[in-house]
N, CA, C and O atoms as CSV, one atom per row, in Angstrom:
chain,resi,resn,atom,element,x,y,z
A,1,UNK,N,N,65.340,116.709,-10.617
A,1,UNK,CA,C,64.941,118.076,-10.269
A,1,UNK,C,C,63.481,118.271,-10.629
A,1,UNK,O,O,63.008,118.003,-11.733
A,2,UNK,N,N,62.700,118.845,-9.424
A,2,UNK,CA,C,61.571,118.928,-10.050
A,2,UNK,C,C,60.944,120.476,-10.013
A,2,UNK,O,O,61.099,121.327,-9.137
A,3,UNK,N,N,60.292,120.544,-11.082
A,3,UNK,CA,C,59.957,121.763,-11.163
A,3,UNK,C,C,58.172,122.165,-11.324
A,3,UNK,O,O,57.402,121.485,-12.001
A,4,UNK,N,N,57.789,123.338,-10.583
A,4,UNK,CA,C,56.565,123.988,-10.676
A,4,UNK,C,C,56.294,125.001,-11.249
A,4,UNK,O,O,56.725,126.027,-10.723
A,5,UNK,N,N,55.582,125.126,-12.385
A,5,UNK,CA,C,55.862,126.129,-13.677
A,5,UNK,C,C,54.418,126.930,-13.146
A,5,UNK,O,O,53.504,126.138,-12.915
A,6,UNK,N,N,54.223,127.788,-13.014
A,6,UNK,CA,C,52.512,128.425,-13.057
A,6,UNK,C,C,51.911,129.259,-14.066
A,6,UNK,O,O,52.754,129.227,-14.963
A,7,UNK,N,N,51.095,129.884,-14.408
A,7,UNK,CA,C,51.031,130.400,-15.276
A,7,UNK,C,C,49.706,130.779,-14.954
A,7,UNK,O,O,49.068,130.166,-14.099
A,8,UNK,N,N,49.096,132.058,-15.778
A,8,UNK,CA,C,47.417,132.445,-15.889
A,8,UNK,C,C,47.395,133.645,-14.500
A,8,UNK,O,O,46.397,133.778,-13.792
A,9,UNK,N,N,48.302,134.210,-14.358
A,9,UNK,CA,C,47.851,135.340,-13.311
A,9,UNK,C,C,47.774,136.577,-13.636
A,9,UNK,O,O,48.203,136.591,-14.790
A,10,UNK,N,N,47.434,137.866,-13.284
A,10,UNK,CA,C,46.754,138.547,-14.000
A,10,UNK,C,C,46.057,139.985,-13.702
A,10,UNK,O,O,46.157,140.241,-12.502
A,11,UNK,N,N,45.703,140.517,-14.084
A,11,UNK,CA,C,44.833,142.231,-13.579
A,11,UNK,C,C,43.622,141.737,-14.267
A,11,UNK,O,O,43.477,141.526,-15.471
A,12,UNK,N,N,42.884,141.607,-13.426
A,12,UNK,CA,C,41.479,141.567,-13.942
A,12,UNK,C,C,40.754,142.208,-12.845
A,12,UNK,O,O,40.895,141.873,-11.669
A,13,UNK,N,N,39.928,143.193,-13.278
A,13,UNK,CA,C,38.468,143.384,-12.577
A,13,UNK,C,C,37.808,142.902,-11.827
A,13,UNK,O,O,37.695,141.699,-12.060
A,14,UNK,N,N,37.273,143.229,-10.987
A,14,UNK,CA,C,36.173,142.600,-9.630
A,14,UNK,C,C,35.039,142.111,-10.451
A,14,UNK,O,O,34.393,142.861,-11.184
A,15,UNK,N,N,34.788,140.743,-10.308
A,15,UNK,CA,C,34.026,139.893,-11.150
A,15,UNK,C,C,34.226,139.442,-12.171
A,15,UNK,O,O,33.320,139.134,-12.945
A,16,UNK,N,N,35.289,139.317,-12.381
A,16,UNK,CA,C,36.192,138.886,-13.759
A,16,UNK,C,C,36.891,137.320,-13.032
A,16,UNK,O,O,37.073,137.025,-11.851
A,17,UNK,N,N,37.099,136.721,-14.008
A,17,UNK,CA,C,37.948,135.741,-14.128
A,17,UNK,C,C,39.581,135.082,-14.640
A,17,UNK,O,O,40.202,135.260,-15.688
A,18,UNK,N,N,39.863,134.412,-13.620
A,18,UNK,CA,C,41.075,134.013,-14.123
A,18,UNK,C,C,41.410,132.499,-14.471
A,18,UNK,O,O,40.617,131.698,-13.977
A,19,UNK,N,N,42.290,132.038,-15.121
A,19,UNK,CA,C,42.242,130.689,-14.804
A,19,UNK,C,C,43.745,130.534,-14.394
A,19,UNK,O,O,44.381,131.451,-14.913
A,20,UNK,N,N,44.472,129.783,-13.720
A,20,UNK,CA,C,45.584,129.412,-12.591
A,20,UNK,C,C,46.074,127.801,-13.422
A,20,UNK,O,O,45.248,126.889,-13.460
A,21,UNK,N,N,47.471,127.624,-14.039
A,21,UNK,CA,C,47.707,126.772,-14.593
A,21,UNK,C,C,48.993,126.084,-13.961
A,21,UNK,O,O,50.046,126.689,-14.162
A,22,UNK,N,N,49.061,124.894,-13.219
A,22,UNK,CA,C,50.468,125.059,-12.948
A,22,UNK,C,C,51.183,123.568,-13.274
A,22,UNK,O,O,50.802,122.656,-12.540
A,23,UNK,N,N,52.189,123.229,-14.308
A,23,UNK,CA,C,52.651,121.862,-14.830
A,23,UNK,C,C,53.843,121.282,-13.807
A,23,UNK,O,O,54.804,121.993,-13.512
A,24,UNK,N,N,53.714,120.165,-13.387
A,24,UNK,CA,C,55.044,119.896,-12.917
A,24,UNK,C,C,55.793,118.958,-14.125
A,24,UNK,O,O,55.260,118.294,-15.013
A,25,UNK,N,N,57.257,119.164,-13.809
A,25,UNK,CA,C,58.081,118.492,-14.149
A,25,UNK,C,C,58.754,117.833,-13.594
A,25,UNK,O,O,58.570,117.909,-12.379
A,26,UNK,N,N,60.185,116.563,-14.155
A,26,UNK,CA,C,60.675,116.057,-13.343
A,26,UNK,C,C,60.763,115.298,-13.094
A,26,UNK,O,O,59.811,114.718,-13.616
A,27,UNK,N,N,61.648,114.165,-12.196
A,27,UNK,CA,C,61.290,113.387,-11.642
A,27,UNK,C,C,60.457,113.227,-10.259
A,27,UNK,O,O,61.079,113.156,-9.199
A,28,UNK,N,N,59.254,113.179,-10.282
A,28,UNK,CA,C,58.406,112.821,-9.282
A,28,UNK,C,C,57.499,111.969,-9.453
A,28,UNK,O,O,56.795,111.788,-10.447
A,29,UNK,N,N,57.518,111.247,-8.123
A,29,UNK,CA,C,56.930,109.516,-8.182
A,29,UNK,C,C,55.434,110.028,-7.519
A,29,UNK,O,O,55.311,110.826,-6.590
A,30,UNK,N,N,54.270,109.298,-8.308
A,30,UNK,CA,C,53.353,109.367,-7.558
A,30,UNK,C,C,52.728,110.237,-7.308
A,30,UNK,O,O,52.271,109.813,-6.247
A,31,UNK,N,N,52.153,111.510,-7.469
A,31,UNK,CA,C,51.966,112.759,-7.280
A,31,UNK,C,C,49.975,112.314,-6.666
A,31,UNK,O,O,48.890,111.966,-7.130
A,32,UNK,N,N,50.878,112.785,-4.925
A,32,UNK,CA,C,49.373,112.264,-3.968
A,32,UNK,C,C,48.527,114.042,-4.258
A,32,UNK,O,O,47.785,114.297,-5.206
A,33,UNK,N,N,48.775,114.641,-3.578
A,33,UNK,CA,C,47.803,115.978,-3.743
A,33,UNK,C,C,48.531,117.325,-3.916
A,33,UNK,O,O,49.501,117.763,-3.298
A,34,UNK,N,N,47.683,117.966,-5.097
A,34,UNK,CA,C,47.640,119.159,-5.568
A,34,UNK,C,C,46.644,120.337,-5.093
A,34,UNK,O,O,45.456,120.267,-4.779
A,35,UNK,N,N,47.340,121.216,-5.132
A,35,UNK,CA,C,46.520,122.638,-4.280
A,35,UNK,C,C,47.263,123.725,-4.660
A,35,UNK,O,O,48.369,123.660,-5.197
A,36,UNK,N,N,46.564,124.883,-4.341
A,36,UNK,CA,C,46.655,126.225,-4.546
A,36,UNK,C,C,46.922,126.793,-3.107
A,36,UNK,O,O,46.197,126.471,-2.166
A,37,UNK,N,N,47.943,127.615,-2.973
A,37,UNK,CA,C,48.183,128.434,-1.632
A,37,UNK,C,C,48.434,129.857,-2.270
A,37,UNK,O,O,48.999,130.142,-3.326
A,38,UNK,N,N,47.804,130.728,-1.249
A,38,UNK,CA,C,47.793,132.408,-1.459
A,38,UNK,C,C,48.667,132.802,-0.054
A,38,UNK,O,O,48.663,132.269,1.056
A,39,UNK,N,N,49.265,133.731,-0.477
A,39,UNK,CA,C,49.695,134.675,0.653
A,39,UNK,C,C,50.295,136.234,0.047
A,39,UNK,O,O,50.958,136.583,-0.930
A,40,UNK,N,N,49.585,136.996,1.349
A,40,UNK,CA,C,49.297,138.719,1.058
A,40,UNK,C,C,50.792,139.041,2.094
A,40,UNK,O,O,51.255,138.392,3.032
A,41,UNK,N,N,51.205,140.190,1.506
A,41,UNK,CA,C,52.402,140.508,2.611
A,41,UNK,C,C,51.952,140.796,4.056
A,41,UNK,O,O,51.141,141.584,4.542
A,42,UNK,N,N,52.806,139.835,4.576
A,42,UNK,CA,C,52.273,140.436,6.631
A,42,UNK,C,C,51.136,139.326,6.939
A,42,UNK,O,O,50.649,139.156,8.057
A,43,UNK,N,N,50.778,138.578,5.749
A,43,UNK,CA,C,50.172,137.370,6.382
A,43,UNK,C,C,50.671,135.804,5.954
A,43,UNK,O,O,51.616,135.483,5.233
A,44,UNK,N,N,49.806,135.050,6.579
A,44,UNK,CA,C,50.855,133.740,6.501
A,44,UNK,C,C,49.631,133.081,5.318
A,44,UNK,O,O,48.423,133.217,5.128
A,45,UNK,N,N,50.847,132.259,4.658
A,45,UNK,CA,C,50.032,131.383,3.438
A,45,UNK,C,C,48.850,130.752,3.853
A,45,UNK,O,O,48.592,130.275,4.958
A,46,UNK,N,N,48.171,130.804,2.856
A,46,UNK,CA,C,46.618,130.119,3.057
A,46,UNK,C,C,46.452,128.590,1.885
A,46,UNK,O,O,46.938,128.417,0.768
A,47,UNK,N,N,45.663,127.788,2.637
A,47,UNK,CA,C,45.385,127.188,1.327
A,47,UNK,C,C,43.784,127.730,0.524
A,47,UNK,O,O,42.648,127.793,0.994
A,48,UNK,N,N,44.160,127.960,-0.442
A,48,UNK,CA,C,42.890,128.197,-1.313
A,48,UNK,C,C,41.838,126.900,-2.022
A,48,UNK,O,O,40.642,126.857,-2.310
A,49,UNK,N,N,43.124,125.796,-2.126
A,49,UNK,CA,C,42.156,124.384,-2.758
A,49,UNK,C,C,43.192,123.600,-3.023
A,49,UNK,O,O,44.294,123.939,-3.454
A,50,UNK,N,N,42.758,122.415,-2.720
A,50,UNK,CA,C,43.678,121.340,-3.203
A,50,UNK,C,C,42.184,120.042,-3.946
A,50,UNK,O,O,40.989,120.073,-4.240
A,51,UNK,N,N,43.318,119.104,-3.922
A,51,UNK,CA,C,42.800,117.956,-5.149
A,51,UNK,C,C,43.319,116.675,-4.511
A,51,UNK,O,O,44.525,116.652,-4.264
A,52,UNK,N,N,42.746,115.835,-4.274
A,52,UNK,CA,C,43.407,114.444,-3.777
A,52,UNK,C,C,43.675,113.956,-5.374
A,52,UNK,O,O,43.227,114.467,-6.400
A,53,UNK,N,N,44.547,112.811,-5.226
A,53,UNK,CA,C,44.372,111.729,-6.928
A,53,UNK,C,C,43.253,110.612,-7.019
A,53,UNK,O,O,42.948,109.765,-7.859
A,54,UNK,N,N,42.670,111.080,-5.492
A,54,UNK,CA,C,41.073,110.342,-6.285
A,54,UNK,C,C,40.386,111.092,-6.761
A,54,UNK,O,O,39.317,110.725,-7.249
A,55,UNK,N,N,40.779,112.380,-6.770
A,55,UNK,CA,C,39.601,113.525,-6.784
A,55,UNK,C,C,38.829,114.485,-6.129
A,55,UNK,O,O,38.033,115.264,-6.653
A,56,UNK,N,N,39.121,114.377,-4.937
A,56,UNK,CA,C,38.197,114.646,-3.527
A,56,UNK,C,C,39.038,116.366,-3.702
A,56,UNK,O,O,40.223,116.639,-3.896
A,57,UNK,N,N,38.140,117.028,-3.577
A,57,UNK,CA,C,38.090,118.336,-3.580
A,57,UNK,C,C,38.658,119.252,-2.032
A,57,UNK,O,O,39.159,118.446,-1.248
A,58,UNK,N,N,38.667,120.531,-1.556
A,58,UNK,CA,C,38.948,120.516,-0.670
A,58,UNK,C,C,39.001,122.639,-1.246
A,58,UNK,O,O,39.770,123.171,-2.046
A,59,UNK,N,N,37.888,123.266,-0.440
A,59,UNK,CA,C,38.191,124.623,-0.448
A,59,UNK,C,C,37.839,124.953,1.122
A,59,UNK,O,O,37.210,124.540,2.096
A,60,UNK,N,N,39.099,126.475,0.441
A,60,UNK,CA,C,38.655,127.484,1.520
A,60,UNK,C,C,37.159,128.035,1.535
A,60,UNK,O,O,36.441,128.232,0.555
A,61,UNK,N,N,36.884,128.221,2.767
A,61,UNK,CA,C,35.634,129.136,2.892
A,61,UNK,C,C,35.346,130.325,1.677
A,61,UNK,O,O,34.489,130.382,0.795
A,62,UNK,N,N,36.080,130.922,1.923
A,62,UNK,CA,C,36.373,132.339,1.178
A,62,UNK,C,C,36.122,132.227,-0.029
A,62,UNK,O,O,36.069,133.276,-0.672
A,63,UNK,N,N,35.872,130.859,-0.779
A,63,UNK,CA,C,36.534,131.108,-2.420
A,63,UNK,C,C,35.019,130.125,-2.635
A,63,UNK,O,O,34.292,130.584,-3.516
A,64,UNK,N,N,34.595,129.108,-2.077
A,64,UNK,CA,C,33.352,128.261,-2.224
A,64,UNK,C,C,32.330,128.744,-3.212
A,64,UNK,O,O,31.681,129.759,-2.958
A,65,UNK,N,N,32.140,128.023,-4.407
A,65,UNK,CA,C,31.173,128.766,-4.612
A,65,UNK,C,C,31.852,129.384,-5.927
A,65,UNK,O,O,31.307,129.495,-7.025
A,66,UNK,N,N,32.818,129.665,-5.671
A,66,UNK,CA,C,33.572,130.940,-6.855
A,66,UNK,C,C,34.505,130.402,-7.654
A,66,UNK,O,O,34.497,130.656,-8.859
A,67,UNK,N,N,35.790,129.276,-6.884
A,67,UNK,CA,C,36.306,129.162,-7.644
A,67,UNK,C,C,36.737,127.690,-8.010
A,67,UNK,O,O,36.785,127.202,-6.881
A,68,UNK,N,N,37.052,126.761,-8.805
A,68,UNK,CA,C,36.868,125.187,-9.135
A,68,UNK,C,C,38.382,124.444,-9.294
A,68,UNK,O,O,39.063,124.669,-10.294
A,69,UNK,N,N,38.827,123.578,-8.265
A,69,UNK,CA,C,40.057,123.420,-8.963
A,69,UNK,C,C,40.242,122.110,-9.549
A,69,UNK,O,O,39.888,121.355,-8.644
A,70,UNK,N,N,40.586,121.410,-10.525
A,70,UNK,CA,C,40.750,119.990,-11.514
A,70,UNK,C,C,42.459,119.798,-11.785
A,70,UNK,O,O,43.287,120.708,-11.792
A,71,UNK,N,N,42.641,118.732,-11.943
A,71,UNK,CA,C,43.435,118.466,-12.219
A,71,UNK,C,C,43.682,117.138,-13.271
A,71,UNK,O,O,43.005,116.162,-12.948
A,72,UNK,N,N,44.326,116.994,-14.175
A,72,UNK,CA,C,44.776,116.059,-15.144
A,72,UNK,C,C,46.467,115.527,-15.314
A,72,UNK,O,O,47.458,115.951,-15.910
A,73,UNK,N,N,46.096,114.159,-14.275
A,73,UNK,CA,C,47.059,113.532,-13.611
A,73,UNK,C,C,47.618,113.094,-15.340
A,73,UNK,O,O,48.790,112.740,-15.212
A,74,UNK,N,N,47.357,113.035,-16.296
A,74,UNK,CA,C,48.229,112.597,-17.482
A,74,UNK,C,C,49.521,113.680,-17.830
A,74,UNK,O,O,50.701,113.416,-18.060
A,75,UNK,N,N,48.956,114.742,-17.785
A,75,UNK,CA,C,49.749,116.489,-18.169
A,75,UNK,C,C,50.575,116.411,-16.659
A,75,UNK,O,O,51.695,116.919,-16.684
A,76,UNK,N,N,50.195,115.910,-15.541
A,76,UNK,CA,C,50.675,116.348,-14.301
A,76,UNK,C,C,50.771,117.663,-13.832
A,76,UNK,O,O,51.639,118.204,-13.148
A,77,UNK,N,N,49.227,118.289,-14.551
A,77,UNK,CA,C,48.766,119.824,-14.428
A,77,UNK,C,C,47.506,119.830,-13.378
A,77,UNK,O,O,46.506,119.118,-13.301
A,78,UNK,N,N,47.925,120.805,-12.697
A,78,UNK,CA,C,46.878,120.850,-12.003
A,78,UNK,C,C,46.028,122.788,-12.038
A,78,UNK,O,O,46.731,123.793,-11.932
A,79,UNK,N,N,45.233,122.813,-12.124
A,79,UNK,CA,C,44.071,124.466,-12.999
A,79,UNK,C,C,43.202,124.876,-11.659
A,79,UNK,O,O,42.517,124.063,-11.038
A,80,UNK,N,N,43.289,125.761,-11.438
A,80,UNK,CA,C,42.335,126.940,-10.774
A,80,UNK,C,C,41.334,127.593,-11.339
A,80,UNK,O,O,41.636,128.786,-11.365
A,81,UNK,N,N,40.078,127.369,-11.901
A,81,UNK,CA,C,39.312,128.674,-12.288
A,81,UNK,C,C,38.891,128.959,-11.555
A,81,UNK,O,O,38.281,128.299,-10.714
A,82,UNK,N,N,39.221,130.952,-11.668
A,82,UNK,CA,C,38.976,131.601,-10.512
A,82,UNK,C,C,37.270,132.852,-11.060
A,82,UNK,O,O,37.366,133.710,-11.938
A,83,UNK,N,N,36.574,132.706,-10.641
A,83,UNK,CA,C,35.392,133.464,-10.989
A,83,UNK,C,C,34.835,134.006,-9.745
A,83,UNK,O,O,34.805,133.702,-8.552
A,84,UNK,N,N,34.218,135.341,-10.854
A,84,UNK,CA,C,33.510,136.362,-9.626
A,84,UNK,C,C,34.864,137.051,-8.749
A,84,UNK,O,O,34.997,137.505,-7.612
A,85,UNK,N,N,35.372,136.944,-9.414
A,85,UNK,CA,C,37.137,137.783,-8.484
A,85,UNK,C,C,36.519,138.730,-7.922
A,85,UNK,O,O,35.600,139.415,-8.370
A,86,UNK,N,N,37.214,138.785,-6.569
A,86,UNK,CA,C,36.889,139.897,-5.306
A,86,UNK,C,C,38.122,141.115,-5.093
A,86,UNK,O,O,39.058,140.934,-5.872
A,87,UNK,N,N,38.215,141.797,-4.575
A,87,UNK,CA,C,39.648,142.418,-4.436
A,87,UNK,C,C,40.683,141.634,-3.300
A,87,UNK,O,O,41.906,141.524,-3.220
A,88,UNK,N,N,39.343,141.073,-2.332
A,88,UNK,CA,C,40.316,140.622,-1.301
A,88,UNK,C,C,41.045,139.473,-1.970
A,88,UNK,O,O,42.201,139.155,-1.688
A,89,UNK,N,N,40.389,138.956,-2.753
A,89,UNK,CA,C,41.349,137.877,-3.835
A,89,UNK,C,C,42.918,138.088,-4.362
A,89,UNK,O,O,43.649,137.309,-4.973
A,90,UNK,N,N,43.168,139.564,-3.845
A,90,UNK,CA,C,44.494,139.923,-4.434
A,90,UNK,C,C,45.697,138.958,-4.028
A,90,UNK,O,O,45.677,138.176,-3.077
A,91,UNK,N,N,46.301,139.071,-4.542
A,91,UNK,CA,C,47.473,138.264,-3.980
A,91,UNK,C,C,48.227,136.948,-4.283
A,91,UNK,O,O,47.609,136.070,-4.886
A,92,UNK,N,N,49.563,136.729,-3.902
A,92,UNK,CA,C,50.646,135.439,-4.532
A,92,UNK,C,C,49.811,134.134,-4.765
A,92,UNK,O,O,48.934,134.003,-3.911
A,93,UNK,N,N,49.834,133.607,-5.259
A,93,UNK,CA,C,49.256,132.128,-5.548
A,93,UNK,C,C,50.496,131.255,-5.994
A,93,UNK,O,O,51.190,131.278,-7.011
A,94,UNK,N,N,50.515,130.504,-4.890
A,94,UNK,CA,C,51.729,129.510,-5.337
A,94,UNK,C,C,50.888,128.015,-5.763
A,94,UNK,O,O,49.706,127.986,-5.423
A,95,UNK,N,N,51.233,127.244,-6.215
A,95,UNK,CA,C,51.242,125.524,-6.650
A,95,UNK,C,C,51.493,125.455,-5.344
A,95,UNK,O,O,51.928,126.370,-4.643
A,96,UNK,N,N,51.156,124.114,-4.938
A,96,UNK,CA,C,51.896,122.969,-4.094
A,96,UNK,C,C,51.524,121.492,-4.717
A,96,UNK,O,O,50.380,121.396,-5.162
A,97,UNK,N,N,52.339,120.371,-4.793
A,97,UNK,CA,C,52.211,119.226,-5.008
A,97,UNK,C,C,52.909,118.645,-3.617
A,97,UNK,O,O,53.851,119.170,-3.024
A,98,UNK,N,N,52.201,117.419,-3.245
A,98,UNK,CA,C,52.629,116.596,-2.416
A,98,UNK,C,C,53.260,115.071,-3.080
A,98,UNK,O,O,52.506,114.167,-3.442
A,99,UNK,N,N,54.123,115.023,-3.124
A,99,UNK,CA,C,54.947,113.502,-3.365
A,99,UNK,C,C,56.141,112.977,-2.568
A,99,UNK,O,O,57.294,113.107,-2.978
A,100,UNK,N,N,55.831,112.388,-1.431
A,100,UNK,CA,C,56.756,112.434,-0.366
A,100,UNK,C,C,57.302,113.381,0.360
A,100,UNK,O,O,57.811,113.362,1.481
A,101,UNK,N,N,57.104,114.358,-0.549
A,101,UNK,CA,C,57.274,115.858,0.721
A,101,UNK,C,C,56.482,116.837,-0.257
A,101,UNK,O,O,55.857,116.508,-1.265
A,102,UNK,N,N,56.636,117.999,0.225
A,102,UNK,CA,C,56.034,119.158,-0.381
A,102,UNK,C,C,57.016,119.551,-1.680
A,102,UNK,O,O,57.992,118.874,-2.004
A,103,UNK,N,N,56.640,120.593,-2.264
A,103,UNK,CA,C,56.921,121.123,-3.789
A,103,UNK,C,C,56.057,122.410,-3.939
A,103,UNK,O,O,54.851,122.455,-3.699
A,104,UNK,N,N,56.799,123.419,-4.352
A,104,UNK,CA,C,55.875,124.672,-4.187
A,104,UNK,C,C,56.920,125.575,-5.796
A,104,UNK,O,O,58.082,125.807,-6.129
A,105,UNK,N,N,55.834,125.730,-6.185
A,105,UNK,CA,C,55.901,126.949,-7.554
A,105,UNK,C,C,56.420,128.019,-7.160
A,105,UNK,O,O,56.599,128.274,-5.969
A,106,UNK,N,N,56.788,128.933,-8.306
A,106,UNK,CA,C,57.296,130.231,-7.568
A,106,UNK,C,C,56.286,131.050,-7.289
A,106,UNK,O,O,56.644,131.961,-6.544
A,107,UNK,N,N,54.994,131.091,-7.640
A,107,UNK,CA,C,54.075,131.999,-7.088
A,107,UNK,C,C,53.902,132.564,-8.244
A,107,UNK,O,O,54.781,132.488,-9.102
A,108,UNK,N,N,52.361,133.438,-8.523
A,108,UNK,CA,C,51.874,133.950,-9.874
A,108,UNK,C,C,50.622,135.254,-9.214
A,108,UNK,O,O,49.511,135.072,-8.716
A,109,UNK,N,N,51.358,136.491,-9.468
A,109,UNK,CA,C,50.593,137.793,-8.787
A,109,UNK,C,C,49.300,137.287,-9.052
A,109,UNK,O,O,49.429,136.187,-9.590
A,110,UNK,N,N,48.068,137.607,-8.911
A,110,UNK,CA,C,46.580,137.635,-8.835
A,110,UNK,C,C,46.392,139.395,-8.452
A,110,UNK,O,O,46.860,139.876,-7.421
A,111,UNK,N,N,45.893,139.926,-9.126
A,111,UNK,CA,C,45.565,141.237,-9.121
A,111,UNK,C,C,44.015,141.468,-9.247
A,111,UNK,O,O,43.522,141.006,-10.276
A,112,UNK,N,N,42.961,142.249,-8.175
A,112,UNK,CA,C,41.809,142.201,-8.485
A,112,UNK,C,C,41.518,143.360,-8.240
A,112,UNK,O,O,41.784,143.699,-7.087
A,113,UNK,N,N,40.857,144.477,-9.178
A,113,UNK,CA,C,40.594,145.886,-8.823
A,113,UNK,C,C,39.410,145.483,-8.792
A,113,UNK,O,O,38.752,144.591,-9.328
A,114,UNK,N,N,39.171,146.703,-7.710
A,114,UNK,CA,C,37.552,147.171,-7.828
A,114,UNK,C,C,36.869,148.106,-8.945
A,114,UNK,O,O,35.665,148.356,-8.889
């Protein structure tokens, strides 16, 4: 059974920061790529960033610039810091891991007032 734990979501202020923590557990072989997906009600999931296991990076437009994602294949954690938070930033943030198929967290609110 494998599991996607998240953690670090939050009410913070427009220009404030968050950081996005999410551990897997489990049995899973190999863990090829890690990423961050958002979705607002009435729209369809986005990816926000992922991580190859060489490293190779991968953002949305929207976030460039703002927010950094790493991962530490020992913990089998993969981190979001999110900076300069926008309002349009609001919204679900799920995990995804890829290891022969997909794997998705339960999602972690992101709250950004103006």
């Amino acid at each position: 059974q494998v599991q996607l734990v998240e953690s670090g979501g939050g009410l913070v202020q427009a220009g404030g920061s968050l950081r996005l923590s999410c551990v897997v557990s489990g049995s899973i072989f190999s863990i090829n790529t890690m990423g961050w997906y958002r979705q607002t009600p009435g729209k369809q999931r986005e990816l926000v960033a992922d991580i190859t296991s060489g490293g190779r990076k991968n953002y949305a437009d929207s976030v460039k610039g703002r927010f950094t994602i790493s991962r530490d294949n020992a913990k089998n954690t993969v981190y979001l810091q999110m900076n300069s938070l926008k309002p349009e930033d609001t919204s679900v943030y799920y995990c995804n891991v890829y290891s022969q198929r997909n794997y998705w967290g339960q999602g972690t609110q992101v709250t950004v007032s103006s």
